[in-house]
Amino acid sequence: MNPLVAPIGLSHYLVVGSILFVCGVLCMATKRNVLGVLMGIELVLNGANLNFIAFGSPMLRADQSNSIGLDGQMIALFVIVLAAAEAAVALAIALNYYHTHATVDVDQANELKG
Amino acid sequence: MNPNSIIPTLLATAWLLPLASFVFIVFFGPRMGRHGQRAATVATAAIIAACLLSFTALGLWLFQHPLGHAAHGDHAAAVAPLAGDWYALGSFGALTISVGYYIDALTIAMFCMVTLVASCIHVYSNGYMHGELHDVIDALAPLSNGEPMRRHGRFCRFFQCLSLFCFSMLGLVIAGNVAMVFVFWELVGICSYLLIGFWRERKSASNAANKAFITNRVGDFGMIIGLMALWASLGTFSFSEIFSQVRPAATEHRLQVPDGMIKLAKQGEVAEIVKRHSGDLDAAQKEIAAQLPDWRAQGYGYGLLMLAGLGIFCGCIGKSAQFPLHVWLPDAMEGPTPVSALIHAATMVAAGVYLVGRFYPVFTPEVLLVIATVGAITLFMAATIALTATDIKRVLAYSTVSQLGFMMLALGIGGWIAGLFHLFTHAFFKSLLFLCSGSVIHACGTNEMPQMGGLKRRMPITALTMLIGCLAIAGAGIPTVVGLSGFHSKDYIVAQDLSFWSHNPGFGGIFFFVALIGAAMTAFYMFRLWYMTFAGNPRDGYVHHHAHESPPSMTVPLLILSLMAIVAAWNIPFTSIGLDGLLHQAQPLGTAQTVTGQLVNVTMPAEHLAHAHENSLKAEWMAFAVALTGFILSTLFYGARKWNPDEVRRAFSPIYKFLLHKWWFDELYRKVFVQPALRVSDWVAAIDKKGLDVIADGLARLVEWTSRIDDWIDRVFVDDIINRLARWTYSLGISLRVLQTGNIRQYVIWITVGTVALFVLMSMYWDYAIAGI
C-alpha cells in the first residue's frame, strides 16, 4: 500500500515525529552555536510531543468509558510548559556564557572536563 | 516605730551598704568610667552613708539612754543591750545558730569609729591610688628576664576589697553571737590577705599576705577550741545567753561557773544519776540540780570556763598581733598605705581588743592575768623594736603592736574602759599617722627614713598633721587641765596599772613599770620618726627635690583625722556626752567589781578605784613625766642633734643588733616551725617521687606498650584495607575521567548511540513477558 495515498493514520504521525526527533538530535550534535543547540532541543521535544498526541488518539483506546480521552494532549501541554521553562533557563545560561567568554561556541565551554 | 527597732535597722543598713557596694563593683566595676574610676565614688558614697547612719543611731541611742552620772558599779543604771536574731541559719533541737545582733553603746561607738575612719580612708585612697588608674610598670616585680612587669591598673579592685572589708568589720561588730563573730573574723582575715597582697606580683607582698593569713590561722585554731568549749557546755553562741549564764542576775552578776560547764566536767556522775533514775528524767534533773552547788564549790567546770576564755583570747592574739603571733603585722605593711591605716592600724587589728572587751564577762581573773601578761610582753617588745626601725611604716607597725599591747594590758588588769578607750583614740591617731606616712611615701617614693629629712617646708600640711598624731600618741597634754586624746586614754591605763599595783603589791609593779617604760619609748620613737622625716636638712637631694604636698583629696582626710586625734577623748562642750561616758554606760554587767582569782592569787581592782583623785593625779603626772622624758631624749638625739645616736648604737651594739633583727623572732620561727615543715614536706615529696611516682610511671609505661601494639595492628591491617579501597576508587576515577571531554556535541552523540544500542539490545531479547503483557 502506498503510504502517500493511504488515509492519514498513526504511522504518519510517528514518521513525522521521528523525522523531527532525528532532525533535533542532528542539530544538537552538529551545531556549535549554543542557540542552534537549543533549537535542536526544541525539535527533539516537539518530536516527542507528536508521538504523545498520536498515541493519545481515541482510536487506539479500547476502553473509553472512564476517561475524557485527552491524556496525550495533557502530557504534550506539560512538555510545552517544561520546554518554555527550560528555554528560559537555558537562554539565561547562554547569555551568561556569552558575557564571560565573549562567544557562543559550545566547544569553548570545556573548562569542567575531566 | 520605737527606737528599739529603729536602731538595729539603721545599723543593719549601715552594715549592708558596703556589701551592696562590693557586689555592685564586682559586677560593674571595670565598666564604671575610665579604668573603673567611678568604683571609688560608689564605695566612698556607701561608706559615708553608713557613717551618717551610724551617727544617727548614736544620736537616737543617746536620746533614749542619756549618759547619766551613774555611780560606779551601780547595776541599776546599766542599760540593757538590744539583742535579737534576724535569721536562723540552722537549728538542731534546742540548739540554734543564727544571724543576729547585740547592740549596746560599745557597738554603736565602734560603728561610728569604723565608718568615720573608713570614710576618711576611702576619700584618701581616691588620691593615693590614682597610679592604678592606668597601666602600671612595677619595677619591684621583675619578670624572669629581669624586665619590670607591666600590668593593668587595679583601681576598682582596690575599692571592691575595701568595701568587702568594711562590710566584714561592721558585721563583726554588730554580731549577736560568737559563731557570727567567727565568720566575720575570717572575712576580715581574707580581706586583709587580699589587700596585703594587693601588689601580688611582688614576692615580698605575696609572702607577707601568706604570713598574715597563716599566722592568724594559728590563733583561730585556739578560737575554735574556745568555741567548742562554749558550744559543748552551754549549747549556745549568743552573747546575751552566754553572759546571763556566766553572770546570772541571781548572783548580782558575779562570775560563776555556769551549770552546763559543771555538768560537762562531771559528766560521769551525771550519767550515773540518770541511769539510777532509769526513765524518770525529772527526778534525775532534780538530783543533779541539788548536787550542782556542791560541785561548783569544789571547783568543777572552772577549768572549762578558763579554757573557753583562753581559746577566745587565742583568736584575739592572732588578730591583734600580740606576742607570740605578732610577726605578721609588720610584714603586712607591704600593702598599700591606706590599707595599713584602715586594716592594720585602726580597725581590724583592734577587732581582737574589741572581742576581748565584748567577751569580758566570761574571762576569769586567771585568764585576765594571761591577757595582761601577753599584753605587757607585746607592749615592751614592740616598743623596743620600733626604736631601731628605719622604715617609716615599720616604725608605725611596731608602734601599733605596742599600743595594742597597751590595750590588752589594760583589759587584763581590770581596766575595761581604759583598754577600749585607748582602742578608740588609737584608731584615730594611728590611722592619721599612717595616712601621713602614706602622704610622705607618695611624695618621696621611698619608705626609708634615712633618705628623707627636711620635708617640713615641702609638705607643711602633712608635717603639721603628723606632728599632731605624734603628740596624740605620745600622750601630750597639761596634767589636770587638758590633753590630746592619747593623753586621756594613756592616763586611764597608767591609773589602772597603779591601782593594780596597790592591790597586788608584789608582781603588780611589773605591769606598771612596763607601761611607763612603754609610754616613754612611744614618745621617743614617734618623735624620732617625725624629726628624721620632717626636721633637719634634706639627706637625699633627689628625694627632697621631688617631694611635693599631696592633693586635697589626701590632705582633707588628714585634717579631719587630726581633729579627731585631738578631740576624740573630750566631751562635747557644756555636756557630759563623750566617749568616756559612752563606755561607762557600755561596761558589761558585773565587770566593774573587784575580783580575786581562784587558782592564782591575783586581784583585779574595780575600775572606779583607779579614778580616785589621788591615784589618778599620781598617774597623770607620771605618764606626763615619762612622755616628756621620751620627747626630750628624742629631741636631743634627733631634733637638736646634741647627742649622736651612732655612738649609742656602737656602745650597745649587741642590743642594737638584737632589736634591729626584731628579737630574732622571724629567724626563730623559721628554725622552729617553717624549716621543720619544709623538711616534712621534703619527705612527703620524696615518698611521692620514689614510691607513688614509680607505680604511676610503671602503669603509664604499660599503657604505652599496649597502645603501641594497638597502633601496629591498626597500621598494618585496618589501614591497609582502607588504603587499598581508596586506591582502587582513585584509579577508577582517573580512568573514567577521559570520558568527560566537556564537548556537548560528543555527549549528544553518545546519548544517541546509547539509545540506539539499547534499542538494538532490546529488539534482540524482546519478549512480551518483559512488558508484563
Short mmCIF file of N, CA and C in Angstrom, two decimals, chain B residues 515-640:
data_model
loop_
_atom_site.label_atom_id
_atom_site.label_comp_id
_atom_site.label_asym_id
_atom_site.label_seq_id
_atom_site.Cartn_x
_atom_site.Cartn_y
_atom_site.Cartn_z
N ALA B 515 54.37 49.52 131.53
CA ALA B 515 53.51 50.52 130.87
C ALA B 515 54.20 51.86 130.81
N LEU B 516 54.86 52.24 131.91
CA LEU B 516 55.53 53.54 131.92
C LEU B 516 56.68 53.57 130.92
N ILE B 517 57.50 52.50 130.94
CA ILE B 517 58.63 52.46 130.00
C ILE B 517 58.10 52.48 128.57
N GLY B 518 57.02 51.70 128.36
CA GLY B 518 56.43 51.68 127.03
C GLY B 518 55.99 53.07 126.61
N ALA B 519 55.38 53.79 127.52
CA ALA B 519 54.92 55.14 127.18
C ALA B 519 56.09 56.05 126.85
N ALA B 520 57.19 55.91 127.62
CA ALA B 520 58.37 56.73 127.33
C ALA B 520 58.92 56.39 125.95
N MET B 521 59.00 55.07 125.66
CA MET B 521 59.55 54.67 124.36
C MET B 521 58.64 55.14 123.23
N THR B 522 57.34 55.11 123.49
CA THR B 522 56.40 55.58 122.45
C THR B 522 56.73 57.01 122.07
N ALA B 523 56.86 57.87 123.08
CA ALA B 523 57.18 59.27 122.80
C ALA B 523 58.49 59.35 122.05
N PHE B 524 59.48 58.53 122.46
CA PHE B 524 60.80 58.60 121.84
C PHE B 524 60.74 58.23 120.37
N TYR B 525 60.19 57.04 120.08
CA TYR B 525 60.27 56.62 118.67
C TYR B 525 59.35 57.43 117.76
N MET B 526 58.26 57.97 118.31
CA MET B 526 57.39 58.76 117.44
C MET B 526 58.07 60.07 117.06
N PHE B 527 58.74 60.71 118.03
CA PHE B 527 59.39 61.96 117.66
C PHE B 527 60.65 61.71 116.87
N ARG B 528 61.29 60.56 117.11
CA ARG B 528 62.42 60.19 116.26
C ARG B 528 61.95 60.14 114.81
N LEU B 529 60.78 59.52 114.60
CA LEU B 529 60.22 59.41 113.26
C LEU B 529 59.97 60.81 112.68
N TRP B 530 59.35 61.67 113.51
CA TRP B 530 58.99 62.99 112.99
C TRP B 530 60.23 63.81 112.64
N TYR B 531 61.20 63.76 113.56
CA TYR B 531 62.42 64.54 113.31
C TYR B 531 63.14 64.03 112.08
N MET B 532 63.27 62.71 111.96
CA MET B 532 64.03 62.16 110.83
C MET B 532 63.34 62.48 109.52
N THR B 533 62.02 62.58 109.55
CA THR B 533 61.30 62.78 108.31
C THR B 533 61.18 64.25 107.94
N PHE B 534 60.77 65.04 108.91
CA PHE B 534 60.38 66.41 108.56
C PHE B 534 61.41 67.46 108.95
N ALA B 535 62.17 67.21 110.04
CA ALA B 535 63.05 68.25 110.54
C ALA B 535 64.45 68.12 109.93
N GLY B 536 65.30 69.03 110.26
CA GLY B 536 66.70 68.96 109.87
C GLY B 536 66.89 69.31 108.40
N ASN B 537 68.05 68.90 107.87
CA ASN B 537 68.36 69.19 106.49
C ASN B 537 68.04 67.97 105.64
N PRO B 538 67.72 68.20 104.36
CA PRO B 538 67.46 67.07 103.49
C PRO B 538 68.67 66.17 103.40
N ARG B 539 68.46 64.86 103.51
CA ARG B 539 69.58 63.93 103.42
C ARG B 539 69.78 63.44 101.99
N ASP B 540 68.69 63.40 101.25
CA ASP B 540 68.78 62.93 99.87
C ASP B 540 68.21 64.02 98.98
N GLY B 541 69.10 64.71 98.26
CA GLY B 541 68.68 65.85 97.46
C GLY B 541 67.62 65.50 96.45
N TYR B 542 67.78 64.34 95.82
CA TYR B 542 66.85 63.95 94.78
C TYR B 542 65.43 63.80 95.35
N VAL B 543 65.37 63.06 96.46
CA VAL B 543 64.07 62.82 97.09
C VAL B 543 63.45 64.13 97.52
N HIS B 544 64.26 64.97 98.15
CA HIS B 544 63.75 66.23 98.66
C HIS B 544 63.27 67.11 97.53
N HIS B 545 64.00 67.11 96.43
CA HIS B 545 63.66 67.97 95.32
C HIS B 545 62.32 67.57 94.71
N HIS B 546 62.06 66.26 94.67
CA HIS B 546 60.83 65.80 94.02
C HIS B 546 59.64 65.74 94.95
N ALA B 547 59.88 65.96 96.24
CA ALA B 547 58.76 65.89 97.18
C ALA B 547 57.83 67.06 96.96
N HIS B 548 56.53 66.83 97.18
CA HIS B 548 55.53 67.88 96.99
C HIS B 548 54.36 67.57 97.92
N GLU B 549 53.60 68.59 98.25
CA GLU B 549 52.43 68.34 99.10
C GLU B 549 51.40 67.54 98.32
N SER B 550 50.67 66.70 99.03
CA SER B 550 49.69 65.83 98.38
C SER B 550 48.45 66.62 97.98
N PRO B 551 47.64 66.06 97.05
CA PRO B 551 46.42 66.76 96.61
C PRO B 551 45.41 66.85 97.74
N PRO B 552 44.40 67.72 97.60
CA PRO B 552 43.41 67.93 98.68
C PRO B 552 42.68 66.64 99.06
N SER B 553 42.46 65.74 98.07
CA SER B 553 41.74 64.51 98.43
C SER B 553 42.51 63.74 99.50
N MET B 554 43.82 63.98 99.61
CA MET B 554 44.59 63.29 100.64
C MET B 554 44.78 64.16 101.89
N THR B 555 44.86 65.45 101.74
CA THR B 555 45.13 66.27 102.92
C THR B 555 43.86 66.53 103.73
N VAL B 556 42.70 66.59 103.07
CA VAL B 556 41.46 66.84 103.83
C VAL B 556 41.19 65.73 104.84
N PRO B 557 41.28 64.42 104.44
CA PRO B 557 41.12 63.38 105.46
C PRO B 557 42.13 63.52 106.59
N LEU B 558 43.35 63.96 106.25
CA LEU B 558 44.37 64.14 107.30
C LEU B 558 43.89 65.17 108.31
N LEU B 559 43.32 66.27 107.80
CA LEU B 559 42.88 67.33 108.71
C LEU B 559 41.74 66.83 109.58
N ILE B 560 40.77 66.10 108.95
CA ILE B 560 39.63 65.59 109.74
C ILE B 560 40.15 64.67 110.84
N LEU B 561 41.04 63.74 110.45
CA LEU B 561 41.53 62.77 111.43
C LEU B 561 42.35 63.46 112.50
N SER B 562 43.10 64.50 112.12
CA SER B 562 43.91 65.15 113.16
C SER B 562 43.00 65.88 114.15
N LEU B 563 41.89 66.41 113.62
CA LEU B 563 40.91 67.00 114.54
C LEU B 563 40.40 65.92 115.51
N MET B 564 40.07 64.75 114.96
CA MET B 564 39.59 63.68 115.81
C MET B 564 40.66 63.24 116.80
N ALA B 565 41.92 63.21 116.33
CA ALA B 565 43.00 62.79 117.23
C ALA B 565 43.12 63.74 118.42
N ILE B 566 42.74 64.99 118.20
CA ILE B 566 42.81 65.94 119.32
C ILE B 566 41.61 65.76 120.25
N VAL B 567 40.41 65.69 119.64
CA VAL B 567 39.20 65.85 120.46
C VAL B 567 38.52 64.54 120.81
N ALA B 568 39.00 63.39 120.30
CA ALA B 568 38.24 62.15 120.46
C ALA B 568 37.92 61.85 121.92
N ALA B 569 38.82 62.27 122.82
CA ALA B 569 38.61 61.90 124.22
C ALA B 569 37.79 62.94 124.98
N TRP B 570 37.47 64.06 124.31
CA TRP B 570 36.78 65.13 125.02
C TRP B 570 35.28 64.92 125.00
N ASN B 571 34.61 65.48 126.00
CA ASN B 571 33.16 65.52 125.97
C ASN B 571 32.73 66.65 125.04
N ILE B 572 31.53 66.53 124.49
CA ILE B 572 31.00 67.65 123.72
C ILE B 572 30.87 68.82 124.68
N PRO B 573 31.36 70.02 124.30
CA PRO B 573 31.40 71.13 125.26
C PRO B 573 30.05 71.38 125.91
N PHE B 574 30.09 71.69 127.19
CA PHE B 574 28.92 72.04 128.01
C PHE B 574 27.95 70.87 128.20
N THR B 575 28.37 69.64 127.83
CA THR B 575 27.51 68.49 128.10
C THR B 575 28.40 67.43 128.74
N SER B 576 27.77 66.36 129.14
CA SER B 576 28.59 65.26 129.66
C SER B 576 28.62 64.13 128.64
N ILE B 577 28.33 64.47 127.36
CA ILE B 577 28.31 63.43 126.34
C ILE B 577 29.71 63.28 125.77
N GLY B 578 30.23 62.08 125.84
CA GLY B 578 31.57 61.84 125.33
C GLY B 578 31.85 60.35 125.33
N LEU B 579 32.99 60.03 124.76
CA LEU B 579 33.37 58.62 124.64
C LEU B 579 33.44 57.96 126.01
N ASP B 580 33.99 58.71 126.98
CA ASP B 580 34.17 58.18 128.31
C ASP B 580 32.83 57.73 128.90
N GLY B 581 31.84 58.62 128.82
CA GLY B 581 30.53 58.30 129.36
C GLY B 581 29.89 57.15 128.62
N LEU B 582 30.08 57.15 127.30
CA LEU B 582 29.51 56.09 126.47
C LEU B 582 30.05 54.73 126.91
N LEU B 583 31.38 54.68 127.15
CA LEU B 583 31.98 53.41 127.55
C LEU B 583 31.55 53.02 128.95
N HIS B 584 31.39 54.03 129.82
CA HIS B 584 30.89 53.72 131.16
C HIS B 584 29.54 53.04 131.07
N GLN B 585 28.71 53.58 130.16
CA GLN B 585 27.39 53.01 130.00
C GLN B 585 27.46 51.59 129.42
N ALA B 586 28.47 51.36 128.57
CA ALA B 586 28.55 50.08 127.87
C ALA B 586 29.17 48.99 128.72
N GLN B 587 29.78 49.36 129.83
CA GLN B 587 30.51 48.36 130.61
C GLN B 587 29.61 47.19 130.98
N PRO B 588 30.04 45.95 130.66
CA PRO B 588 29.17 44.80 130.90
C PRO B 588 28.82 44.67 132.37
N LEU B 589 27.64 44.14 132.60
CA LEU B 589 27.14 43.97 133.96
C LEU B 589 28.11 43.14 134.78
N GLY B 590 28.41 43.61 135.96
CA GLY B 590 29.18 42.82 136.90
C GLY B 590 30.68 42.87 136.71
N THR B 591 31.15 43.55 135.66
CA THR B 591 32.60 43.56 135.45
C THR B 591 33.26 44.73 136.17
N ALA B 592 32.45 45.60 136.75
CA ALA B 592 33.03 46.75 137.45
C ALA B 592 33.22 46.44 138.92
N GLN B 593 33.56 45.20 139.23
CA GLN B 593 33.77 44.84 140.63
C GLN B 593 35.19 44.35 140.80
N THR B 594 35.65 44.45 142.02
CA THR B 594 36.96 43.90 142.31
C THR B 594 36.81 42.38 142.44
N VAL B 595 37.66 41.65 141.72
CA VAL B 595 37.54 40.19 141.78
C VAL B 595 38.90 39.59 142.10
N THR B 596 38.86 38.40 142.66
CA THR B 596 40.09 37.71 143.01
C THR B 596 40.08 36.34 142.36
N GLY B 597 41.26 35.90 141.94
CA GLY B 597 41.34 34.63 141.24
C GLY B 597 41.18 33.45 142.17
N GLN B 598 40.72 32.32 141.65
CA GLN B 598 40.55 31.11 142.45
C GLN B 598 41.83 30.31 142.52
N LEU B 599 42.53 30.23 141.37
CA LEU B 599 43.73 29.39 141.31
C LEU B 599 44.99 30.20 141.58
N VAL B 600 44.99 31.45 141.13
CA VAL B 600 46.15 32.30 141.30
C VAL B 600 45.74 33.44 142.22
N ASN B 601 46.66 33.82 143.08
CA ASN B 601 46.32 34.90 143.99
C ASN B 601 46.52 36.24 143.28
N VAL B 602 45.49 36.64 142.55
CA VAL B 602 45.58 37.91 141.84
C VAL B 602 44.27 38.65 142.04
N THR B 603 44.37 39.94 142.22
CA THR B 603 43.17 40.75 142.43
C THR B 603 43.06 41.74 141.30
N MET B 604 41.88 41.72 140.65
CA MET B 604 41.63 42.69 139.59
C MET B 604 40.82 43.81 140.21
N PRO B 605 41.42 44.97 140.42
CA PRO B 605 40.69 46.04 141.11
C PRO B 605 39.58 46.60 140.23
N ALA B 606 38.49 46.97 140.88
CA ALA B 606 37.40 47.59 140.14
C ALA B 606 37.90 48.89 139.53
N GLU B 607 37.31 49.22 138.37
CA GLU B 607 37.89 50.32 137.61
C GLU B 607 37.72 51.68 138.29
N HIS B 608 36.59 51.82 139.01
CA HIS B 608 36.38 53.16 139.58
C HIS B 608 37.40 53.49 140.65
N LEU B 609 38.04 52.44 141.22
CA LEU B 609 39.07 52.70 142.24
C LEU B 609 40.23 53.48 141.63
N ALA B 610 40.49 53.20 140.32
CA ALA B 610 41.61 53.88 139.68
C ALA B 610 41.33 55.35 139.49
N HIS B 611 40.03 55.73 139.48
CA HIS B 611 39.71 57.12 139.24
C HIS B 611 39.68 57.94 140.52
N ALA B 612 40.04 57.29 141.61
CA ALA B 612 40.13 58.06 142.86
C ALA B 612 41.11 59.20 142.65
N HIS B 613 40.82 60.33 143.24
CA HIS B 613 41.55 61.55 142.89
C HIS B 613 43.06 61.40 143.03
N GLU B 614 43.47 60.87 144.17
CA GLU B 614 44.90 60.78 144.44
C GLU B 614 45.61 59.90 143.42
N ASN B 615 44.98 58.76 143.21
CA ASN B 615 45.55 57.78 142.29
C ASN B 615 45.68 58.36 140.88
N SER B 616 44.59 58.95 140.39
CA SER B 616 44.62 59.40 139.00
C SER B 616 45.56 60.59 138.85
N LEU B 617 45.65 61.41 139.89
CA LEU B 617 46.58 62.54 139.82
C LEU B 617 48.01 62.04 139.70
N LYS B 618 48.34 61.06 140.53
CA LYS B 618 49.69 60.49 140.50
C LYS B 618 49.98 59.92 139.11
N ALA B 619 49.01 59.15 138.61
CA ALA B 619 49.18 58.51 137.31
C ALA B 619 49.37 59.56 136.23
N GLU B 620 48.57 60.61 136.30
CA GLU B 620 48.63 61.62 135.26
C GLU B 620 50.01 62.25 135.21
N TRP B 621 50.53 62.60 136.37
CA TRP B 621 51.85 63.24 136.40
C TRP B 621 52.94 62.28 135.96
N MET B 622 52.81 61.02 136.37
CA MET B 622 53.84 60.05 135.98
C MET B 622 53.84 59.85 134.48
N ALA B 623 52.63 59.66 133.91
CA ALA B 623 52.54 59.46 132.47
C ALA B 623 53.10 60.69 131.76
N PHE B 624 52.78 61.85 132.27
CA PHE B 624 53.29 63.06 131.64
C PHE B 624 54.81 63.12 131.72
N ALA B 625 55.31 62.74 132.87
CA ALA B 625 56.77 62.82 133.06
C ALA B 625 57.49 61.88 132.11
N VAL B 626 57.01 60.63 131.99
CA VAL B 626 57.76 59.70 131.13
C VAL B 626 57.63 60.11 129.67
N ALA B 627 56.45 60.59 129.28
CA ALA B 627 56.29 61.01 127.90
C ALA B 627 57.23 62.17 127.61
N LEU B 628 57.32 63.09 128.57
CA LEU B 628 58.21 64.23 128.39
C LEU B 628 59.65 63.76 128.30
N THR B 629 60.03 62.79 129.13
CA THR B 629 61.39 62.25 129.06
C THR B 629 61.68 61.71 127.68
N GLY B 630 60.73 60.90 127.19
CA GLY B 630 60.93 60.33 125.85
C GLY B 630 61.07 61.42 124.82
N PHE B 631 60.25 62.44 124.92
CA PHE B 631 60.28 63.53 123.95
C PHE B 631 61.61 64.29 124.01
N ILE B 632 62.07 64.55 125.24
CA ILE B 632 63.32 65.31 125.38
C ILE B 632 64.50 64.52 124.85
N LEU B 633 64.52 63.22 125.20
CA LEU B 633 65.62 62.38 124.69
C LEU B 633 65.63 62.39 123.17
N SER B 634 64.44 62.23 122.61
CA SER B 634 64.33 62.18 121.16
C SER B 634 64.80 63.49 120.55
N THR B 635 64.43 64.60 121.19
CA THR B 635 64.84 65.90 120.67
C THR B 635 66.35 66.05 120.74
N LEU B 636 66.93 65.58 121.85
CA LEU B 636 68.39 65.70 121.99
C LEU B 636 69.11 64.89 120.92
N PHE B 637 68.57 63.70 120.66
CA PHE B 637 69.25 62.83 119.69
C PHE B 637 68.99 63.27 118.25
N TYR B 638 67.74 63.48 117.94
CA TYR B 638 67.38 63.63 116.52
C TYR B 638 66.96 65.04 116.16
N GLY B 639 66.44 65.80 117.12
CA GLY B 639 65.98 67.14 116.79
C GLY B 639 67.11 68.14 116.86
N ALA B 640 67.65 68.31 118.06
CA ALA B 640 68.72 69.28 118.21
C ALA B 640 70.07 68.71 117.81
#
